[in-house]
Amino acid sequence: MTTVEGPDFFGNSSPLSAFKPLQAMDSALFEREYGRWFLVVHLAPGSDRAGQSLTVSDPGGTHAGTVIRVFALKRRQEGMFDYVSIGRHPDNDVHIPDPTVSRFHCFVRLDDDGVRLQDAGSSGGTFVDNQPVAVRRKGPPTLVKDGAAVRIGGVEAALASASSLQALL
């Protein structure tokens, strides 16, 4: 997927509208092309994150007035690690340029049961349904279910499977 840049740029995410043409795509093909799991970030209209004004919205849609950004939870490149990294630093697989997100904030492992989330020792914490997740090496990762509310620092999001994302469209 191509990262959208310009006034609606937010890390390596894409606006929800970028997925609209894919609404009718076969779900298996959608998963192969774009991934199985997504982090859907909801921002207030006109929010200013990392000095960039976000103007993407869904006018007249079910999410009217809300800025929605979609991050695919997948590795950008093959490497020695078996997790997806999330953080403010651009080297993360999921780059969220928000001052409340630590440089290397949390890790996601994808397995047959779903998504497992673990904090990397961030300053702002990582939460699933308002419950803190364990810090790496200090407890087990948290299994995150489809549709769960996720907070990374001060960034509110939801976990969505490919089928749930297609249903949003």
mmCIF file of C-alpha atoms in Angstrom:
data_model
loop_
_atom_site.group_PDB
_atom_site.id
_atom_site.type_symbol
_atom_site.label_atom_id
_atom_site.label_comp_id
_atom_site.label_asym_id
_atom_site.label_seq_id
_atom_site.Cartn_x
_atom_site.Cartn_y
_atom_site.Cartn_z
ATOM 1 C CA MET A 1 0.000 0.000 0.000
ATOM 2 C CA THR A 2 1.280 3.462 -0.827
ATOM 3 C CA THR A 3 1.715 5.892 2.012
ATOM 4 C CA VAL A 4 -0.318 9.032 1.462
ATOM 5 C CA GLU A 5 1.691 12.205 1.907
ATOM 6 C CA GLY A 6 0.755 15.870 1.934
ATOM 7 C CA PRO A 7 -1.663 17.659 4.253
ATOM 8 C CA ASP A 8 -3.242 14.354 5.309
ATOM 9 C CA PHE A 9 0.038 12.549 6.026
ATOM 10 C CA PHE A 10 0.262 10.751 9.369
ATOM 11 C CA GLY A 11 3.188 8.363 9.701
ATOM 12 C CA ASN A 12 2.964 5.372 7.403
ATOM 13 C CA SER A 13 -0.810 5.144 7.571
ATOM 14 C CA SER A 14 -3.444 5.538 4.892
ATOM 15 C CA PRO A 15 -6.796 7.299 5.070
ATOM 16 C CA LEU A 16 -9.862 5.060 5.370
ATOM 17 C CA SER A 17 -11.026 6.464 2.014
ATOM 18 C CA ALA A 18 -8.007 4.812 0.326
ATOM 19 C CA PHE A 19 -9.650 1.445 1.023
ATOM 20 C CA LYS A 20 -13.108 2.369 -0.365
ATOM 21 C CA PRO A 21 -12.438 0.956 -3.872
ATOM 22 C CA LEU A 22 -11.537 -2.359 -2.202
ATOM 23 C CA GLN A 23 -14.875 -2.752 -0.431
ATOM 24 C CA ALA A 24 -16.111 -5.482 -2.768
ATOM 25 C CA MET A 25 -12.752 -7.279 -2.996
ATOM 26 C CA ASP A 26 -12.745 -10.945 -1.998
ATOM 27 C CA SER A 27 -11.708 -11.094 1.680
ATOM 28 C CA ALA A 28 -8.949 -13.687 1.124
ATOM 29 C CA LEU A 29 -7.437 -11.537 -1.643
ATOM 30 C CA PHE A 30 -7.759 -8.437 0.565
ATOM 31 C CA GLU A 31 -5.832 -10.192 3.374
ATOM 32 C CA ARG A 32 -3.073 -11.361 1.031
ATOM 33 C CA GLU A 33 -2.667 -7.893 -0.477
ATOM 34 C CA TYR A 34 -3.018 -5.644 2.590
ATOM 35 C CA GLY A 35 -2.651 -7.847 5.668
ATOM 36 C CA ARG A 36 -4.877 -9.589 8.174
ATOM 37 C CA TRP A 37 -4.864 -7.024 11.011
ATOM 38 C CA PHE A 38 -5.069 -3.228 11.150
ATOM 39 C CA LEU A 39 -4.817 -0.464 13.707
ATOM 40 C CA VAL A 40 -7.574 2.075 13.036
ATOM 41 C CA VAL A 41 -6.735 5.442 14.607
ATOM 42 C CA HIS A 42 -9.490 8.000 15.226
ATOM 43 C CA LEU A 43 -8.385 11.622 15.551
ATOM 44 C CA ALA A 44 -10.447 14.712 16.228
ATOM 45 C CA PRO A 45 -11.067 16.830 13.113
ATOM 46 C CA GLY A 46 -8.257 19.290 12.535
ATOM 47 C CA SER A 47 -6.023 17.636 15.144
ATOM 48 C CA ASP A 48 -2.458 18.685 14.943
ATOM 49 C CA ARG A 49 -0.182 15.702 15.428
ATOM 50 C CA ALA A 50 3.581 16.177 15.220
ATOM 51 C CA GLY A 51 3.036 19.614 13.680
ATOM 52 C CA GLN A 52 0.965 18.305 10.765
ATOM 53 C CA SER A 53 -2.648 19.331 10.275
ATOM 54 C CA LEU A 54 -4.833 16.330 9.517
ATOM 55 C CA THR A 55 -7.678 17.073 7.153
ATOM 56 C CA VAL A 56 -8.782 13.655 5.922
ATOM 57 C CA SER A 57 -12.353 12.928 6.879
ATOM 58 C CA ASP A 58 -15.303 10.796 5.840
ATOM 59 C CA PRO A 59 -17.883 13.467 4.899
ATOM 60 C CA GLY A 60 -21.419 12.164 4.962
ATOM 61 C CA GLY A 61 -20.233 8.673 5.896
ATOM 62 C CA THR A 62 -20.697 6.758 9.110
ATOM 63 C CA HIS A 63 -17.600 8.442 10.512
ATOM 64 C CA ALA A 64 -18.407 12.010 9.439
ATOM 65 C CA GLY A 65 -16.243 14.602 11.150
ATOM 66 C CA THR A 66 -13.682 12.080 12.382
ATOM 67 C CA VAL A 67 -10.215 11.730 10.932
ATOM 68 C CA ILE A 68 -9.508 8.035 10.464
ATOM 69 C CA ARG A 69 -6.063 6.657 9.683
ATOM 70 C CA VAL A 70 -5.365 2.989 8.993
ATOM 71 C CA PHE A 71 -2.083 1.234 9.787
ATOM 72 C CA ALA A 72 -1.477 -2.284 8.465
ATOM 73 C CA LEU A 73 0.003 -4.460 11.222
ATOM 74 C CA LYS A 74 2.722 -6.122 9.206
ATOM 75 C CA ARG A 75 6.457 -6.004 8.868
ATOM 76 C CA ARG A 76 7.690 -3.454 6.342
ATOM 77 C CA GLN A 77 10.634 -5.705 5.564
ATOM 78 C CA GLU A 78 11.788 -9.150 6.570
ATOM 79 C CA GLY A 79 14.300 -9.118 9.372
ATOM 80 C CA MET A 80 15.508 -11.018 12.362
ATOM 81 C CA PHE A 81 12.541 -10.083 14.567
ATOM 82 C CA ASP A 82 9.202 -11.889 14.635
ATOM 83 C CA TYR A 83 7.135 -8.920 15.766
ATOM 84 C CA VAL A 84 5.681 -5.704 14.349
ATOM 85 C CA SER A 85 7.134 -2.629 16.058
ATOM 86 C CA ILE A 86 4.992 0.427 16.814
ATOM 87 C CA GLY A 87 6.360 3.819 17.804
ATOM 88 C CA ARG A 88 7.178 7.431 16.991
ATOM 89 C CA HIS A 89 10.516 6.684 15.291
ATOM 90 C CA PRO A 90 10.218 6.252 11.496
ATOM 91 C CA ASP A 91 12.131 2.940 11.633
ATOM 92 C CA ASN A 92 9.133 1.246 13.265
ATOM 93 C CA ASP A 93 6.897 -0.973 11.158
ATOM 94 C CA VAL A 94 3.980 1.208 12.303
ATOM 95 C CA HIS A 95 5.193 4.808 12.550
ATOM 96 C CA ILE A 96 2.865 7.000 14.650
ATOM 97 C CA PRO A 97 4.310 10.536 14.766
ATOM 98 C CA ASP A 98 2.606 11.639 17.959
ATOM 99 C CA PRO A 99 4.483 13.247 20.880
ATOM 100 C CA THR A 100 2.696 10.968 23.397
ATOM 101 C CA VAL A 101 4.024 7.861 21.627
ATOM 102 C CA SER A 102 7.514 6.691 22.621
ATOM 103 C CA ARG A 103 10.208 6.198 19.989
ATOM 104 C CA PHE A 104 9.818 2.409 20.270
ATOM 105 C CA HIS A 105 6.519 2.097 22.114
ATOM 106 C CA CYS A 106 5.159 -1.443 21.804
ATOM 107 C CA PHE A 107 5.333 -4.719 19.911
ATOM 108 C CA VAL A 108 2.710 -6.825 18.177
ATOM 109 C CA ARG A 109 3.011 -10.536 17.472
ATOM 110 C CA LEU A 110 0.616 -12.063 14.989
ATOM 111 C CA ASP A 111 -0.278 -15.721 15.509
ATOM 112 C CA ASP A 112 -3.130 -18.132 14.802
ATOM 113 C CA ASP A 113 -5.043 -16.898 17.870
ATOM 114 C CA GLY A 114 -4.877 -13.263 16.755
ATOM 115 C CA VAL A 115 -2.814 -10.295 17.895
ATOM 116 C CA ARG A 116 -0.639 -10.226 21.014
ATOM 117 C CA LEU A 117 0.432 -6.806 22.269
ATOM 118 C CA GLN A 118 3.249 -5.943 24.674
ATOM 119 C CA ASP A 119 4.601 -2.598 25.847
ATOM 120 C CA ALA A 120 8.287 -1.896 25.167
ATOM 121 C CA GLY A 121 8.789 0.080 28.384
ATOM 122 C CA SER A 122 7.188 3.229 26.990
ATOM 123 C CA SER A 123 6.618 6.340 29.072
ATOM 124 C CA GLY A 124 2.933 6.694 28.125
ATOM 125 C CA GLY A 125 1.882 3.061 28.447
ATOM 126 C CA THR A 126 -0.115 0.755 26.203
ATOM 127 C CA PHE A 127 -3.709 -0.198 27.041
ATOM 128 C CA VAL A 128 -6.336 -2.602 25.723
ATOM 129 C CA ASP A 129 -9.920 -1.816 26.721
ATOM 130 C CA ASN A 130 -8.501 0.604 29.349
ATOM 131 C CA GLN A 131 -6.370 -2.134 30.957
ATOM 132 C CA PRO A 132 -2.563 -1.756 30.864
ATOM 133 C CA VAL A 133 -0.662 -4.396 28.920
ATOM 134 C CA ALA A 134 2.453 -5.964 30.388
ATOM 135 C CA VAL A 135 5.858 -4.516 29.691
ATOM 136 C CA ARG A 136 8.123 -6.815 27.685
ATOM 137 C CA ARG A 137 10.023 -9.287 29.904
ATOM 138 C CA LYS A 138 7.795 -8.379 32.880
ATOM 139 C CA GLY A 139 4.695 -10.321 31.934
ATOM 140 C CA PRO A 140 2.957 -12.133 29.105
ATOM 141 C CA PRO A 141 1.658 -10.295 26.042
ATOM 142 C CA THR A 142 -2.046 -9.413 25.963
ATOM 143 C CA LEU A 143 -4.249 -11.175 23.426
ATOM 144 C CA VAL A 144 -6.213 -8.448 21.636
ATOM 145 C CA LYS A 145 -9.560 -9.317 20.083
ATOM 146 C CA ASP A 146 -11.034 -7.850 16.920
ATOM 147 C CA GLY A 147 -12.703 -4.506 17.714
ATOM 148 C CA ALA A 148 -10.851 -3.958 21.007
ATOM 149 C CA ALA A 149 -10.005 -0.390 22.009
ATOM 150 C CA VAL A 150 -6.242 0.182 22.038
ATOM 151 C CA ARG A 151 -4.436 3.222 23.429
ATOM 152 C CA ILE A 152 -0.796 3.807 22.565
ATOM 153 C CA GLY A 153 0.390 6.724 24.660
ATOM 154 C CA GLY A 154 -2.350 9.281 24.008
ATOM 155 C CA VAL A 155 -3.404 7.850 20.632
ATOM 156 C CA GLU A 156 -6.816 6.156 20.666
ATOM 157 C CA ALA A 157 -7.315 3.330 18.194
ATOM 158 C CA ALA A 158 -9.134 0.076 17.578
ATOM 159 C CA LEU A 159 -7.861 -3.257 16.360
ATOM 160 C CA ALA A 160 -9.611 -4.430 13.205
ATOM 161 C CA SER A 161 -9.350 -7.643 11.246
ATOM 162 C CA ALA A 162 -9.387 -7.412 7.458
ATOM 163 C CA SER A 163 -13.083 -8.377 7.403
ATOM 164 C CA SER A 164 -13.927 -5.742 10.036
ATOM 165 C CA LEU A 165 -12.033 -3.099 8.062
ATOM 166 C CA GLN A 166 -13.937 -4.033 4.919
ATOM 167 C CA ALA A 167 -17.200 -3.722 6.887
ATOM 168 C CA LEU A 168 -16.197 -0.145 7.884
ATOM 169 C CA LEU A 169 -16.087 0.777 4.219
#
